[in-house]
PDB file of C-alpha atoms in Angstrom:
ATOM      1  CA  UNK A  19       0.000   0.000   0.000  1.00  0.00           C
ATOM      2  CA  UNK A  20       1.445   3.359  -1.090  1.00  0.00           C
ATOM      3  CA  UNK A  21       1.499   6.119   1.490  1.00  0.00           C
ATOM      4  CA  UNK A  22       0.838   9.696   0.439  1.00  0.00           C
ATOM      5  CA  UNK A  23       3.651  12.137   1.007  1.00  0.00           C
ATOM      6  CA  UNK A  24       2.801  14.687   3.675  1.00  0.00           C
ATOM      7  CA  UNK A  25       4.907  17.472   5.102  1.00  0.00           C
ATOM      8  CA  UNK A  26       4.775  19.389   8.396  1.00  0.00           C
ATOM      9  CA  UNK A  27       6.162  22.901   8.132  1.00  0.00           C
ATOM     10  CA  UNK A  28       6.614  25.880  10.415  1.00  0.00           C
ATOM     11  CA  UNK A  29       6.073  29.293   8.831  1.00  0.00           C
ATOM     12  CA  UNK A  30       7.393  32.389  10.608  1.00  0.00           C
ATOM     13  CA  UNK A  31       5.870  35.542   9.120  1.00  0.00           C
ATOM     14  CA  UNK A  32       4.580  38.650  10.883  1.00  0.00           C
ATOM     15  CA  UNK A  33       1.721  38.962   8.361  1.00  0.00           C
ATOM     16  CA  UNK A  34       0.824  35.326   7.687  1.00  0.00           C
ATOM     17  CA  UNK A  35      -2.736  35.893   8.874  1.00  0.00           C
ATOM     18  CA  UNK A  36      -3.214  38.928   6.600  1.00  0.00           C
ATOM     19  CA  UNK A  37      -1.526  37.836   3.378  1.00  0.00           C
ATOM     20  CA  UNK A  38      -0.901  34.123   3.769  1.00  0.00           C
ATOM     21  CA  UNK A  39      -4.196  32.355   4.337  1.00  0.00           C
ATOM     22  CA  UNK A  40      -4.673  31.431   0.654  1.00  0.00           C
ATOM     23  CA  UNK A  41      -1.080  30.137   0.515  1.00  0.00           C
ATOM     24  CA  UNK A  42      -1.746  27.931   3.554  1.00  0.00           C
ATOM     25  CA  UNK A  43      -4.950  26.580   1.992  1.00  0.00           C
ATOM     26  CA  UNK A  44      -3.206  25.780  -1.304  1.00  0.00           C
ATOM     27  CA  UNK A  45      -0.380  24.024   0.541  1.00  0.00           C
ATOM     28  CA  UNK A  46      -2.823  21.970   2.594  1.00  0.00           C
ATOM     29  CA  UNK A  47      -5.339  20.990  -0.076  1.00  0.00           C
ATOM     30  CA  UNK A  48      -3.151  20.545  -3.149  1.00  0.00           C
ATOM     31  CA  UNK A  49       0.172  19.493  -1.710  1.00  0.00           C
ATOM     32  CA  UNK A  50      -0.467  17.948   1.735  1.00  0.00           C
ATOM     33  CA  UNK A  51       1.858  20.523   3.284  1.00  0.00           C
ATOM     34  CA  UNK A  52       0.535  21.180   6.781  1.00  0.00           C
ATOM     35  CA  UNK A  53       1.614  24.629   7.914  1.00  0.00           C
ATOM     36  CA  UNK A  54       1.702  25.923  11.476  1.00  0.00           C
ATOM     37  CA  UNK A  55       2.241  29.683  11.302  1.00  0.00           C
ATOM     38  CA  UNK A  56       3.816  31.981  13.891  1.00  0.00           C
ATOM     39  CA  UNK A  57       4.138  35.770  13.937  1.00  0.00           C
ATOM     40  CA  UNK A  58       7.504  35.856  15.741  1.00  0.00           C
ATOM     41  CA  UNK A  59      10.837  34.108  15.422  1.00  0.00           C
ATOM     42  CA  UNK A  60      10.799  33.286  19.117  1.00  0.00           C
ATOM     43  CA  UNK A  61       7.436  31.452  18.983  1.00  0.00           C
ATOM     44  CA  UNK A  62       8.260  29.572  15.784  1.00  0.00           C
ATOM     45  CA  UNK A  63      11.702  28.481  16.894  1.00  0.00           C
ATOM     46  CA  UNK A  64      10.393  27.382  20.301  1.00  0.00           C
ATOM     47  CA  UNK A  65       7.830  25.180  18.532  1.00  0.00           C
ATOM     48  CA  UNK A  66      10.567  23.748  16.317  1.00  0.00           C
ATOM     49  CA  UNK A  67      12.902  22.968  19.201  1.00  0.00           C
ATOM     50  CA  UNK A  68      10.138  21.519  21.401  1.00  0.00           C
ATOM     51  CA  UNK A  69       9.191  18.935  18.788  1.00  0.00           C
ATOM     52  CA  UNK A  70      12.198  18.693  16.498  1.00  0.00           C
ATOM     53  CA  UNK A  71      11.323  15.215  15.268  1.00  0.00           C
ATOM     54  CA  UNK A  72       7.935  16.330  13.958  1.00  0.00           C
ATOM     55  CA  UNK A  73       8.841  19.205  11.617  1.00  0.00           C
ATOM     56  CA  UNK A  74      10.089  18.727   8.065  1.00  0.00           C
ATOM     57  CA  UNK A  75      11.007  22.303   7.123  1.00  0.00           C
ATOM     58  CA  UNK A  76      10.757  25.965   8.069  1.00  0.00           C
ATOM     59  CA  UNK A  77       9.574  28.854   5.896  1.00  0.00           C
ATOM     60  CA  UNK A  78      10.877  32.256   6.980  1.00  0.00           C
ATOM     61  CA  UNK A  79       9.742  35.746   6.022  1.00  0.00           C
ATOM     62  CA  UNK A  80      12.606  38.125   5.257  1.00  0.00           C
ATOM     63  CA  UNK A  81      11.336  40.809   7.601  1.00  0.00           C
ATOM     64  CA  UNK A  82       9.756  39.442  10.746  1.00  0.00           C
ATOM     65  CA  UNK A  83       9.289  40.147  14.418  1.00  0.00           C
ATOM     66  CA  UNK A  84      12.096  38.705  16.492  1.00  0.00           C
ATOM     67  CA  UNK A  85      10.524  38.373  19.956  1.00  0.00           C
ATOM     68  CA  UNK A  86       7.088  40.009  20.107  1.00  0.00           C
ATOM     69  CA  UNK A  87       4.588  41.477  17.701  1.00  0.00           C
ATOM     70  CA  UNK A  88       3.659  44.368  19.989  1.00  0.00           C
ATOM     71  CA  UNK A  89       6.792  46.425  20.630  1.00  0.00           C
ATOM     72  CA  UNK A  90       8.862  45.672  17.542  1.00  0.00           C
ATOM     73  CA  UNK A  91       9.283  46.710  13.955  1.00  0.00           C
ATOM     74  CA  UNK A  92       9.595  43.763  11.573  1.00  0.00           C
ATOM     75  CA  UNK A  93      13.151  43.625  10.223  1.00  0.00           C
ATOM     76  CA  UNK A  94      15.919  41.279   9.070  1.00  0.00           C
ATOM     77  CA  UNK A  95      17.136  40.527  12.623  1.00  0.00           C
ATOM     78  CA  UNK A  96      14.427  37.908  13.163  1.00  0.00           C
ATOM     79  CA  UNK A  97      15.376  36.170   9.905  1.00  0.00           C
ATOM     80  CA  UNK A  98      19.096  36.066  10.644  1.00  0.00           C
ATOM     81  CA  UNK A  99      18.525  34.878  14.212  1.00  0.00           C
ATOM     82  CA  UNK A 100      16.179  32.098  13.015  1.00  0.00           C
ATOM     83  CA  UNK A 101      18.744  30.935  10.441  1.00  0.00           C
ATOM     84  CA  UNK A 102      21.453  30.931  13.127  1.00  0.00           C
ATOM     85  CA  UNK A 103      19.250  28.804  15.409  1.00  0.00           C
ATOM     86  CA  UNK A 104      18.437  26.360  12.592  1.00  0.00           C
ATOM     87  CA  UNK A 105      22.161  25.946  11.897  1.00  0.00           C
ATOM     88  CA  UNK A 106      22.799  25.298  15.602  1.00  0.00           C
ATOM     89  CA  UNK A 107      20.265  22.443  15.508  1.00  0.00           C
ATOM     90  CA  UNK A 108      22.163  20.570  12.778  1.00  0.00           C
ATOM     91  CA  UNK A 109      24.034  18.249  15.143  1.00  0.00           C
ATOM     92  CA  UNK A 110      20.636  17.049  16.383  1.00  0.00           C
ATOM     93  CA  UNK A 111      18.746  17.222  13.104  1.00  0.00           C
ATOM     94  CA  UNK A 112      19.004  18.824   9.669  1.00  0.00           C
ATOM     95  CA  UNK A 113      15.989  21.062   8.980  1.00  0.00           C
ATOM     96  CA  UNK A 114      15.804  22.763   5.580  1.00  0.00           C
ATOM     97  CA  UNK A 115      14.598  26.352   5.542  1.00  0.00           C
ATOM     98  CA  UNK A 116      13.162  28.506   2.779  1.00  0.00           C
ATOM     99  CA  UNK A 117      12.854  32.303   2.691  1.00  0.00           C
ATOM    100  CA  UNK A 118       9.593  33.646   1.266  1.00  0.00           C
ATOM    101  CA  UNK A 119       9.464  37.434   0.920  1.00  0.00           C
ATOM    102  CA  UNK A 120       7.474  40.286  -0.541  1.00  0.00           C
ATOM    103  CA  UNK A 121      10.250  42.804   0.033  1.00  0.00           C
ATOM    104  CA  UNK A 122      11.014  44.452  -3.330  1.00  0.00           C
ATOM    105  CA  UNK A 123      14.260  45.939  -2.028  1.00  0.00           C
ATOM    106  CA  UNK A 124      15.628  42.418  -1.491  1.00  0.00           C
ATOM    107  CA  UNK A 125      14.622  40.804  -4.779  1.00  0.00           C
ATOM    108  CA  UNK A 126      17.679  41.844  -6.779  1.00  0.00           C
ATOM    109  CA  UNK A 127      20.106  41.987  -3.904  1.00  0.00           C
ATOM    110  CA  UNK A 128      22.839  39.393  -4.503  1.00  0.00           C
ATOM    111  CA  UNK A 129      24.296  40.014  -1.044  1.00  0.00           C
ATOM    112  CA  UNK A 130      20.959  39.078   0.490  1.00  0.00           C
ATOM    113  CA  UNK A 131      20.926  35.849  -1.511  1.00  0.00           C
ATOM    114  CA  UNK A 132      24.499  35.086  -0.469  1.00  0.00           C
ATOM    115  CA  UNK A 133      23.660  35.645   3.193  1.00  0.00           C
ATOM    116  CA  UNK A 134      20.404  33.655   3.397  1.00  0.00           C
ATOM    117  CA  UNK A 135      20.562  31.278   0.429  1.00  0.00           C
ATOM    118  CA  UNK A 136      17.782  30.892  -2.055  1.00  0.00           C
ATOM    119  CA  UNK A 137      14.679  32.938  -1.545  1.00  0.00           C
ATOM    120  CA  UNK A 138      11.268  33.105  -3.137  1.00  0.00           C
ATOM    121  CA  UNK A 139       8.985  35.983  -4.027  1.00  0.00           C
ATOM    122  CA  UNK A 140       5.530  36.073  -2.434  1.00  0.00           C
ATOM    123  CA  UNK A 141       3.674  35.729  -5.701  1.00  0.00           C
ATOM    124  CA  UNK A 142       2.107  32.708  -7.410  1.00  0.00           C
ATOM    125  CA  UNK A 143       5.280  31.853  -9.333  1.00  0.00           C
ATOM    126  CA  UNK A 144       7.556  32.172  -6.297  1.00  0.00           C
ATOM    127  CA  UNK A 145       5.201  30.207  -4.083  1.00  0.00           C
ATOM    128  CA  UNK A 146       4.943  27.419  -6.678  1.00  0.00           C
ATOM    129  CA  UNK A 147       8.747  27.236  -6.898  1.00  0.00           C
ATOM    130  CA  UNK A 148       9.011  27.143  -3.095  1.00  0.00           C
ATOM    131  CA  UNK A 149       6.449  24.327  -2.847  1.00  0.00           C
ATOM    132  CA  UNK A 150       8.243  22.280  -5.520  1.00  0.00           C
ATOM    133  CA  UNK A 151      11.666  22.826  -3.915  1.00  0.00           C
ATOM    134  CA  UNK A 152      10.365  22.052  -0.420  1.00  0.00           C
ATOM    135  CA  UNK A 153       8.721  18.819  -1.549  1.00  0.00           C
ATOM    136  CA  UNK A 154      11.862  17.794  -3.425  1.00  0.00           C
ATOM    137  CA  UNK A 155      14.335  18.605  -0.667  1.00  0.00           C
ATOM    138  CA  UNK A 156      12.285  17.087   2.144  1.00  0.00           C
ATOM    139  CA  UNK A 157      10.985  14.187   0.031  1.00  0.00           C
ATOM    140  CA  UNK A 158      14.470  13.169  -1.065  1.00  0.00           C
ATOM    141  CA  UNK A 159      15.898  13.133   2.440  1.00  0.00           C
ATOM    142  CA  UNK A 160      16.606   9.636   3.767  1.00  0.00           C
ATOM    143  CA  UNK A 161      14.836  10.618   7.007  1.00  0.00           C
ATOM    144  CA  UNK A 162      11.576  11.459   5.206  1.00  0.00           C
ATOM    145  CA  UNK A 163      11.768   8.371   3.001  1.00  0.00           C
ATOM    146  CA  UNK A 164      12.191   6.139   6.069  1.00  0.00           C
ATOM    147  CA  UNK A 165       9.273   7.846   7.783  1.00  0.00           C
ATOM    148  CA  UNK A 166       7.062   7.333   4.732  1.00  0.00           C
ATOM    149  CA  UNK A 167       8.123   3.766   4.028  1.00  0.00           C
ATOM    150  CA  UNK A 168       8.245   2.472   7.595  1.00  0.00           C
ATOM    151  CA  UNK A 169       5.899   4.833   9.396  1.00  0.00           C
ATOM    152  CA  UNK A 170       4.404   2.112  11.620  1.00  0.00           C
ATOM    153  CA  UNK A 171       7.844   0.958  12.790  1.00  0.00           C
ATOM    154  CA  UNK A 172       9.112   4.503  13.416  1.00  0.00           C
ATOM    155  CA  UNK A 173       5.962   5.461  15.333  1.00  0.00           C
ATOM    156  CA  UNK A 174       6.243   2.292  17.430  1.00  0.00           C
ATOM    157  CA  UNK A 175       9.867   3.106  18.252  1.00  0.00           C
ATOM    158  CA  UNK A 176       8.860   6.630  19.278  1.00  0.00           C
ATOM    159  CA  UNK A 177       6.067   5.299  21.474  1.00  0.00           C
ATOM    160  CA  UNK A 178       8.532   3.008  23.259  1.00  0.00           C
ATOM    161  CA  UNK A 179      11.393   5.467  23.523  1.00  0.00           C
ATOM    162  CA  UNK A 180      11.759   8.803  21.754  1.00  0.00           C
ATOM    163  CA  UNK A 181      15.528   8.352  21.628  1.00  0.00           C
ATOM    164  CA  UNK A 182      15.182   4.987  19.847  1.00  0.00           C
ATOM    165  CA  UNK A 183      13.055   6.514  17.097  1.00  0.00           C
ATOM    166  CA  UNK A 184      15.318   9.513  16.786  1.00  0.00           C
ATOM    167  CA  UNK A 185      18.430   7.320  16.673  1.00  0.00           C
ATOM    168  CA  UNK A 186      17.068   5.357  13.720  1.00  0.00           C
ATOM    169  CA  UNK A 187      16.082   8.511  11.841  1.00  0.00           C
ATOM    170  CA  UNK A 188      19.249  10.396  12.794  1.00  0.00           C
ATOM    171  CA  UNK A 189      21.373   7.780  11.084  1.00  0.00           C
ATOM    172  CA  UNK A 190      19.271   8.255   7.953  1.00  0.00           C
ATOM    173  CA  UNK A 191      20.291  11.937   7.751  1.00  0.00           C
TER     174      UNK A 191
END
């Protein structure tokens, strides 16, 4: 029996609830990408670290709140801090991240691309490219393939001992 590919993704974007609801619906219905959105880097990264085994990828907005949405101006600090935290998690688990932005001042900035890696424009074309790249990168990872192929075994290992499940999947990365 073939299992359908599904993905669990964190999205950190200060305006996800204003401009991102249709993107979330498209991801969910057409691509089985389940998105949990957060307005601040702090909230999103806490969710990632609290359940590291669960998440497949992170989508980051270029300009976001770092700690709170009430006393801050959205800027690049939240993005750079999130990327730094994701890199620090690599000994425990590799998590791919993708930058999705509407910022026109960043679109042609090669230094921005060099500092954050590939990024995608918040338009239909950019979002489609992001979805395709996310599915390819996550889907091709040995960890994801093991989870899809042997989901019952992995879940059983996790239910017995979280470290046993993580050890099996860690060696797949």
